[in-house]
């Protein structure tokens, strides 16, 4: 009986990992240096006279552009600090704006009312905001879940009421409190010194990113990640979840207070709207937009959110929008409508935030390059 042999089908070639291909290997070797490249670009940016029409109103080294970038950098740091609570520990706080406002008003009051030097005022305001976070966190962390969020919101509302009612004649009430520039160093006063405020904001962002990354990579950071995933497991291991959450809460509050001390110098005063819960919700949006729990997502989300929040005002009053029909020009002239639409689309198409954009694009590119195999 003749044996019939089936034709041999050659096996498909083994897929070469991306890390072993020359182009991919070169890219993976360069990725750790991308933050350093971004820092170098940020450092040399004030020396550039490049004008980007539609993106910025003036040249990159103009005072208006540098002030906008300084605000964006501060909120990039604030978002990274808030992510220490939300993305890395799993605590949803609706009162984080209170500690930011403590830094803003504390620095302003100590400089304007008490006549202290700036460095003393900023140090005392940051220390006071950190202590306030520790005290209120010790109470709020006795609750969990939505109850914790509501308690933090209640504390923030108390702070907002005290500021709005001009408690002790210190806050200026609804009119705010302008910063007395006569007590500031000359290098931080005047339009021509806006570049120094930009350096200060950049330094704040670098410090916050360094602190958050060091904490996340430490044993404490691993415990915080465990609390986010399963708090009961941390308790079974013999660790006290309350103590570790209080550390994260206090550290995040201190970083927010330090950001407030920088922010008041950039804007030149304190305004009661920074005490509202809308600022905490804005921080939450920044983190979700960038990618909670990721290395650079909250920073990117904070910078992008504040840039859009400022630039969409000019976009809504532009001739291009006014020339549109009423059913289009009316909603597009509202910055919050456009910003909300961008946020909804980003969350829908990129559930992991902008930080998940690169892996998703790489996966899509790999699927397109892989030939379909027929059985």
PDB file of N, CA, C and O in Angstrom, residues 321-374:
ATOM      1  N   UNK A 321     -14.269  81.594  14.253  1.00  0.00           N
ATOM      2  CA  UNK A 321     -15.425  81.064  14.978  1.00  0.00           C
ATOM      3  C   UNK A 321     -16.642  81.959  14.776  1.00  0.00           C
ATOM      4  O   UNK A 321     -17.766  81.476  14.588  1.00  0.00           O
ATOM      5  N   UNK A 322     -16.441  83.264  14.791  1.00  0.00           N
ATOM      6  CA  UNK A 322     -17.566  84.183  14.620  1.00  0.00           C
ATOM      7  C   UNK A 322     -18.167  84.106  13.223  1.00  0.00           C
ATOM      8  O   UNK A 322     -19.348  84.436  13.027  1.00  0.00           O
ATOM      9  N   UNK A 323     -17.397  83.660  12.242  1.00  0.00           N
ATOM     10  CA  UNK A 323     -17.912  83.543  10.880  1.00  0.00           C
ATOM     11  C   UNK A 323     -18.772  82.303  10.684  1.00  0.00           C
ATOM     12  O   UNK A 323     -19.456  82.180   9.653  1.00  0.00           O
ATOM     13  N   UNK A 324     -18.756  81.376  11.625  1.00  0.00           N
ATOM     14  CA  UNK A 324     -19.543  80.159  11.509  1.00  0.00           C
ATOM     15  C   UNK A 324     -21.018  80.439  11.778  1.00  0.00           C
ATOM     16  O   UNK A 324     -21.367  81.466  12.374  1.00  0.00           O
ATOM     17  N   UNK A 325     -21.898  79.540  11.366  1.00  0.00           N
ATOM     18  CA  UNK A 325     -23.323  79.694  11.708  1.00  0.00           C
ATOM     19  C   UNK A 325     -23.525  79.713  13.220  1.00  0.00           C
ATOM     20  O   UNK A 325     -22.684  79.239  13.985  1.00  0.00           O
ATOM     21  N   UNK A 326     -24.642  80.257  13.641  1.00  0.00           N
ATOM     22  CA  UNK A 326     -24.897  80.463  15.062  1.00  0.00           C
ATOM     23  C   UNK A 326     -24.897  79.160  15.843  1.00  0.00           C
ATOM     24  O   UNK A 326     -24.412  79.115  16.984  1.00  0.00           O
ATOM     25  N   UNK A 327     -25.423  78.072  15.244  1.00  0.00           N
ATOM     26  CA  UNK A 327     -25.510  76.816  15.984  1.00  0.00           C
ATOM     27  C   UNK A 327     -24.123  76.200  16.220  1.00  0.00           C
ATOM     28  O   UNK A 327     -23.972  75.292  17.050  1.00  0.00           O
ATOM     29  N   UNK A 328     -23.112  76.700  15.504  1.00  0.00           N
ATOM     30  CA  UNK A 328     -21.746  76.244  15.728  1.00  0.00           C
ATOM     31  C   UNK A 328     -20.929  77.269  16.507  1.00  0.00           C
ATOM     32  O   UNK A 328     -20.149  76.910  17.397  1.00  0.00           O
ATOM     33  N   UNK A 329     -21.095  78.542  16.173  1.00  0.00           N
ATOM     34  CA  UNK A 329     -20.284  79.576  16.821  1.00  0.00           C
ATOM     35  C   UNK A 329     -20.638  79.739  18.293  1.00  0.00           C
ATOM     36  O   UNK A 329     -19.752  80.022  19.119  1.00  0.00           O
ATOM     37  N   UNK A 330     -21.909  79.568  18.655  1.00  0.00           N
ATOM     38  CA  UNK A 330     -22.300  79.750  20.053  1.00  0.00           C
ATOM     39  C   UNK A 330     -21.632  78.737  20.991  1.00  0.00           C
ATOM     40  O   UNK A 330     -21.033  79.120  21.992  1.00  0.00           O
ATOM     41  N   UNK A 331     -21.691  77.427  20.697  1.00  0.00           N
ATOM     42  CA  UNK A 331     -20.987  76.503  21.610  1.00  0.00           C
ATOM     43  C   UNK A 331     -19.468  76.594  21.512  1.00  0.00           C
ATOM     44  O   UNK A 331     -18.767  76.450  22.522  1.00  0.00           O
ATOM     45  N   UNK A 332     -18.933  76.841  20.315  1.00  0.00           N
ATOM     46  CA  UNK A 332     -17.481  76.919  20.170  1.00  0.00           C
ATOM     47  C   UNK A 332     -16.897  78.158  20.832  1.00  0.00           C
ATOM     48  O   UNK A 332     -15.693  78.197  21.118  1.00  0.00           O
ATOM     49  N   UNK A 333     -17.709  79.155  21.081  1.00  0.00           N
ATOM     50  CA  UNK A 333     -17.220  80.355  21.763  1.00  0.00           C
ATOM     51  C   UNK A 333     -17.135  80.160  23.266  1.00  0.00           C
ATOM     52  O   UNK A 333     -16.641  81.047  23.969  1.00  0.00           O
ATOM     53  N   UNK A 334     -17.625  79.017  23.761  1.00  0.00           N
ATOM     54  CA  UNK A 334     -17.563  78.712  25.187  1.00  0.00           C
ATOM     55  C   UNK A 334     -16.373  77.787  25.457  1.00  0.00           C
ATOM     56  O   UNK A 334     -16.386  76.632  25.039  1.00  0.00           O
ATOM     57  N   UNK A 335     -15.330  78.279  26.136  1.00  0.00           N
ATOM     58  CA  UNK A 335     -14.135  77.442  26.351  1.00  0.00           C
ATOM     59  C   UNK A 335     -14.429  76.139  27.083  1.00  0.00           C
ATOM     60  O   UNK A 335     -13.849  75.103  26.767  1.00  0.00           O
ATOM     61  N   UNK A 336     -15.326  76.182  28.080  1.00  0.00           N
ATOM     62  CA  UNK A 336     -15.610  74.970  28.843  1.00  0.00           C
ATOM     63  C   UNK A 336     -16.281  73.910  27.989  1.00  0.00           C
ATOM     64  O   UNK A 336     -16.066  72.708  28.193  1.00  0.00           O
ATOM     65  N   UNK A 337     -17.102  74.339  27.019  1.00  0.00           N
ATOM     66  CA  UNK A 337     -17.746  73.382  26.125  1.00  0.00           C
ATOM     67  C   UNK A 337     -16.706  72.665  25.267  1.00  0.00           C
ATOM     68  O   UNK A 337     -16.723  71.434  25.134  1.00  0.00           O
ATOM     69  N   UNK A 338     -15.781  73.440  24.709  1.00  0.00           N
ATOM     70  CA  UNK A 338     -14.738  72.836  23.870  1.00  0.00           C
ATOM     71  C   UNK A 338     -13.830  71.943  24.708  1.00  0.00           C
ATOM     72  O   UNK A 338     -13.479  70.824  24.303  1.00  0.00           O
ATOM     73  N   UNK A 339     -13.463  72.416  25.899  1.00  0.00           N
ATOM     74  CA  UNK A 339     -12.580  71.640  26.757  1.00  0.00           C
ATOM     75  C   UNK A 339     -13.261  70.350  27.208  1.00  0.00           C
ATOM     76  O   UNK A 339     -12.629  69.285  27.254  1.00  0.00           O
ATOM     77  N   UNK A 340     -14.543  70.436  27.536  1.00  0.00           N
ATOM     78  CA  UNK A 340     -15.278  69.233  27.919  1.00  0.00           C
ATOM     79  C   UNK A 340     -15.394  68.243  26.779  1.00  0.00           C
ATOM     80  O   UNK A 340     -15.285  67.023  26.978  1.00  0.00           O
ATOM     81  N   UNK A 341     -15.599  68.743  25.563  1.00  0.00           N
ATOM     82  CA  UNK A 341     -15.682  67.852  24.403  1.00  0.00           C
ATOM     83  C   UNK A 341     -14.349  67.149  24.159  1.00  0.00           C
ATOM     84  O   UNK A 341     -14.313  65.938  23.883  1.00  0.00           O
ATOM     85  N   UNK A 342     -13.261  67.894  24.276  1.00  0.00           N
ATOM     86  CA  UNK A 342     -11.931  67.289  24.106  1.00  0.00           C
ATOM     87  C   UNK A 342     -11.701  66.223  25.165  1.00  0.00           C
ATOM     88  O   UNK A 342     -11.177  65.132  24.868  1.00  0.00           O
ATOM     89  N   UNK A 343     -12.105  66.501  26.389  1.00  0.00           N
ATOM     90  CA  UNK A 343     -11.911  65.528  27.467  1.00  0.00           C
ATOM     91  C   UNK A 343     -12.733  64.260  27.222  1.00  0.00           C
ATOM     92  O   UNK A 343     -12.233  63.139  27.398  1.00  0.00           O
ATOM     93  N   UNK A 344     -13.982  64.420  26.808  1.00  0.00           N
ATOM     94  CA  UNK A 344     -14.836  63.256  26.560  1.00  0.00           C
ATOM     95  C   UNK A 344     -14.265  62.393  25.432  1.00  0.00           C
ATOM     96  O   UNK A 344     -14.203  61.156  25.528  1.00  0.00           O
ATOM     97  N   UNK A 345     -13.826  63.032  24.369  1.00  0.00           N
ATOM     98  CA  UNK A 345     -13.257  62.277  23.250  1.00  0.00           C
ATOM     99  C   UNK A 345     -11.970  61.568  23.669  1.00  0.00           C
ATOM    100  O   UNK A 345     -11.724  60.421  23.267  1.00  0.00           O
ATOM    101  N   UNK A 346     -11.148  62.242  24.455  1.00  0.00           N
ATOM    102  CA  UNK A 346      -9.891  61.627  24.889  1.00  0.00           C
ATOM    103  C   UNK A 346     -10.150  60.419  25.777  1.00  0.00           C
ATOM    104  O   UNK A 346      -9.503  59.371  25.630  1.00  0.00           O
ATOM    105  N   UNK A 347     -11.101  60.544  26.701  1.00  0.00           N
ATOM    106  CA  UNK A 347     -11.404  59.428  27.592  1.00  0.00           C
ATOM    107  C   UNK A 347     -12.045  58.273  26.814  1.00  0.00           C
ATOM    108  O   UNK A 347     -11.782  57.097  27.090  1.00  0.00           O
ATOM    109  N   UNK A 348     -12.873  58.587  25.814  1.00  0.00           N
ATOM    110  CA  UNK A 348     -13.559  57.547  25.044  1.00  0.00           C
ATOM    111  C   UNK A 348     -12.575  56.755  24.184  1.00  0.00           C
ATOM    112  O   UNK A 348     -12.615  55.525  24.143  1.00  0.00           O
ATOM    113  N   UNK A 349     -11.703  57.457  23.483  1.00  0.00           N
ATOM    114  CA  UNK A 349     -10.785  56.777  22.574  1.00  0.00           C
ATOM    115  C   UNK A 349      -9.508  56.310  23.263  1.00  0.00           C
ATOM    116  O   UNK A 349      -8.852  55.377  22.794  1.00  0.00           O
ATOM    117  N   UNK A 350      -9.125  56.953  24.383  1.00  0.00           N
ATOM    118  CA  UNK A 350      -7.919  56.563  25.112  1.00  0.00           C
ATOM    119  C   UNK A 350      -8.270  56.431  26.593  1.00  0.00           C
ATOM    120  O   UNK A 350      -7.997  57.346  27.380  1.00  0.00           O
ATOM    121  N   UNK A 351      -8.885  55.309  26.984  1.00  0.00           N
ATOM    122  CA  UNK A 351      -9.321  55.162  28.385  1.00  0.00           C
ATOM    123  C   UNK A 351      -8.172  55.272  29.378  1.00  0.00           C
ATOM    124  O   UNK A 351      -8.381  55.670  30.515  1.00  0.00           O
ATOM    125  N   UNK A 352      -6.965  54.921  28.965  1.00  0.00           N
ATOM    126  CA  UNK A 352      -5.817  55.016  29.852  1.00  0.00           C
ATOM    127  C   UNK A 352      -5.153  56.367  29.850  1.00  0.00           C
ATOM    128  O   UNK A 352      -4.085  56.540  30.452  1.00  0.00           O
ATOM    129  N   UNK A 353      -5.751  57.364  29.188  1.00  0.00           N
ATOM    130  CA  UNK A 353      -5.162  58.691  29.109  1.00  0.00           C
ATOM    131  C   UNK A 353      -4.192  58.817  27.947  1.00  0.00           C
ATOM    132  O   UNK A 353      -3.949  57.869  27.189  1.00  0.00           O
ATOM    133  N   UNK A 354      -3.634  60.002  27.822  1.00  0.00           N
ATOM    134  CA  UNK A 354      -2.695  60.247  26.722  1.00  0.00           C
ATOM    135  C   UNK A 354      -1.441  59.396  26.846  1.00  0.00           C
ATOM    136  O   UNK A 354      -0.755  59.154  25.853  1.00  0.00           O
ATOM    137  N   UNK A 355      -1.129  58.949  28.060  1.00  0.00           N
ATOM    138  CA  UNK A 355       0.046  58.095  28.239  1.00  0.00           C
ATOM    139  C   UNK A 355      -0.107  56.758  27.536  1.00  0.00           C
ATOM    140  O   UNK A 355       0.890  56.103  27.216  1.00  0.00           O
ATOM    141  N   UNK A 356      -1.342  56.331  27.280  1.00  0.00           N
ATOM    142  CA  UNK A 356      -1.573  55.061  26.578  1.00  0.00           C
ATOM    143  C   UNK A 356      -1.590  55.225  25.072  1.00  0.00           C
ATOM    144  O   UNK A 356      -1.785  54.243  24.354  1.00  0.00           O
ATOM    145  N   UNK A 357      -1.382  56.450  24.597  1.00  0.00           N
ATOM    146  CA  UNK A 357      -1.434  56.687  23.151  1.00  0.00           C
ATOM    147  C   UNK A 357      -0.300  55.968  22.423  1.00  0.00           C
ATOM    148  O   UNK A 357      -0.527  55.310  21.405  1.00  0.00           O
ATOM    149  N   UNK A 358       0.914  56.077  22.939  1.00  0.00           N
ATOM    150  CA  UNK A 358       2.060  55.445  22.266  1.00  0.00           C
ATOM    151  C   UNK A 358       1.935  53.929  22.203  1.00  0.00           C
ATOM    152  O   UNK A 358       2.124  53.337  21.133  1.00  0.00           O
ATOM    153  N   UNK A 359       1.606  53.222  23.309  1.00  0.00           N
ATOM    154  CA  UNK A 359       1.433  51.771  23.201  1.00  0.00           C
ATOM    155  C   UNK A 359       0.317  51.364  22.254  1.00  0.00           C
ATOM    156  O   UNK A 359       0.436  50.366  21.535  1.00  0.00           O
ATOM    157  N   UNK A 360      -0.774  52.140  22.241  1.00  0.00           N
ATOM    158  CA  UNK A 360      -1.875  51.795  21.336  1.00  0.00           C
ATOM    159  C   UNK A 360      -1.463  51.969  19.874  1.00  0.00           C
ATOM    160  O   UNK A 360      -1.792  51.149  19.019  1.00  0.00           O
ATOM    161  N   UNK A 361      -0.748  53.042  19.586  1.00  0.00           N
ATOM    162  CA  UNK A 361      -0.282  53.250  18.221  1.00  0.00           C
ATOM    163  C   UNK A 361       0.724  52.180  17.808  1.00  0.00           C
ATOM    164  O   UNK A 361       0.724  51.716  16.666  1.00  0.00           O
ATOM    165  N   UNK A 362       1.596  51.780  18.747  1.00  0.00           N
ATOM    166  CA  UNK A 362       2.554  50.722  18.446  1.00  0.00           C
ATOM    167  C   UNK A 362       1.849  49.400  18.173  1.00  0.00           C
ATOM    168  O   UNK A 362       2.217  48.650  17.260  1.00  0.00           O
ATOM    169  N   UNK A 363       0.805  49.105  18.955  1.00  0.00           N
ATOM    170  CA  UNK A 363       0.038  47.876  18.737  1.00  0.00           C
ATOM    171  C   UNK A 363      -0.687  47.906  17.400  1.00  0.00           C
ATOM    172  O   UNK A 363      -0.725  46.903  16.669  1.00  0.00           O
ATOM    173  N   UNK A 364      -1.253  49.068  17.052  1.00  0.00           N
ATOM    174  CA  UNK A 364      -1.933  49.195  15.768  1.00  0.00           C
ATOM    175  C   UNK A 364      -0.946  49.047  14.611  1.00  0.00           C
ATOM    176  O   UNK A 364      -1.228  48.356  13.618  1.00  0.00           O
ATOM    177  N   UNK A 365       0.220  49.652  14.740  1.00  0.00           N
ATOM    178  CA  UNK A 365       1.231  49.541  13.696  1.00  0.00           C
ATOM    179  C   UNK A 365       1.704  48.111  13.547  1.00  0.00           C
ATOM    180  O   UNK A 365       1.904  47.612  12.431  1.00  0.00           O
ATOM    181  N   UNK A 366       1.872  47.402  14.674  1.00  0.00           N
ATOM    182  CA  UNK A 366       2.308  46.004  14.617  1.00  0.00           C
ATOM    183  C   UNK A 366       1.253  45.118  13.958  1.00  0.00           C
ATOM    184  O   UNK A 366       1.579  44.223  13.181  1.00  0.00           O
ATOM    185  N   UNK A 367      -0.036  45.380  14.269  1.00  0.00           N
ATOM    186  CA  UNK A 367      -1.106  44.576  13.657  1.00  0.00           C
ATOM    187  C   UNK A 367      -1.213  44.817  12.162  1.00  0.00           C
ATOM    188  O   UNK A 367      -1.554  43.907  11.410  1.00  0.00           O
ATOM    189  N   UNK A 368      -0.924  46.042  11.737  1.00  0.00           N
ATOM    190  CA  UNK A 368      -0.963  46.328  10.301  1.00  0.00           C
ATOM    191  C   UNK A 368       0.213  45.727   9.563  1.00  0.00           C
ATOM    192  O   UNK A 368       0.087  45.321   8.406  1.00  0.00           O
ATOM    193  N   UNK A 369       1.363  45.631  10.245  1.00  0.00           N
ATOM    194  CA  UNK A 369       2.542  45.075   9.606  1.00  0.00           C
ATOM    195  C   UNK A 369       2.526  43.558   9.599  1.00  0.00           C
ATOM    196  O   UNK A 369       3.164  42.939   8.742  1.00  0.00           O
ATOM    197  N   UNK A 370       1.809  42.922  10.534  1.00  0.00           N
ATOM    198  CA  UNK A 370       1.783  41.462  10.594  1.00  0.00           C
ATOM    199  C   UNK A 370       0.887  40.926   9.516  1.00  0.00           C
ATOM    200  O   UNK A 370      -0.316  41.244   9.473  1.00  0.00           O
ATOM    201  N   UNK A 371       1.391  40.068   8.599  1.00  0.00           N
ATOM    202  CA  UNK A 371       0.537  39.522   7.524  1.00  0.00           C
ATOM    203  C   UNK A 371      -0.467  38.541   8.100  1.00  0.00           C
ATOM    204  O   UNK A 371      -0.215  37.825   9.071  1.00  0.00           O
ATOM    205  N   UNK A 372      -1.648  38.544   7.506  1.00  0.00           N
ATOM    206  CA  UNK A 372      -2.686  37.622   7.933  1.00  0.00           C
ATOM    207  C   UNK A 372      -2.326  36.213   7.514  1.00  0.00           C
ATOM    208  O   UNK A 372      -1.875  35.961   6.410  1.00  0.00           O
ATOM    209  N   UNK A 373      -2.534  35.241   8.386  1.00  0.00           N
ATOM    210  CA  UNK A 373      -2.200  33.847   8.127  1.00  0.00           C
ATOM    211  C   UNK A 373      -3.464  33.048   7.886  1.00  0.00           C
ATOM    212  O   UNK A 373      -4.379  33.057   8.706  1.00  0.00           O
ATOM    213  N   UNK A 374      -3.475  32.367   6.782  1.00  0.00           N
ATOM    214  CA  UNK A 374      -4.624  31.511   6.471  1.00  0.00           C
ATOM    215  C   UNK A 374      -4.379  30.113   7.044  1.00  0.00           C
ATOM    216  O   UNK A 374      -3.270  29.607   6.969  1.00  0.00           O
TER     217      UNK A 374
END
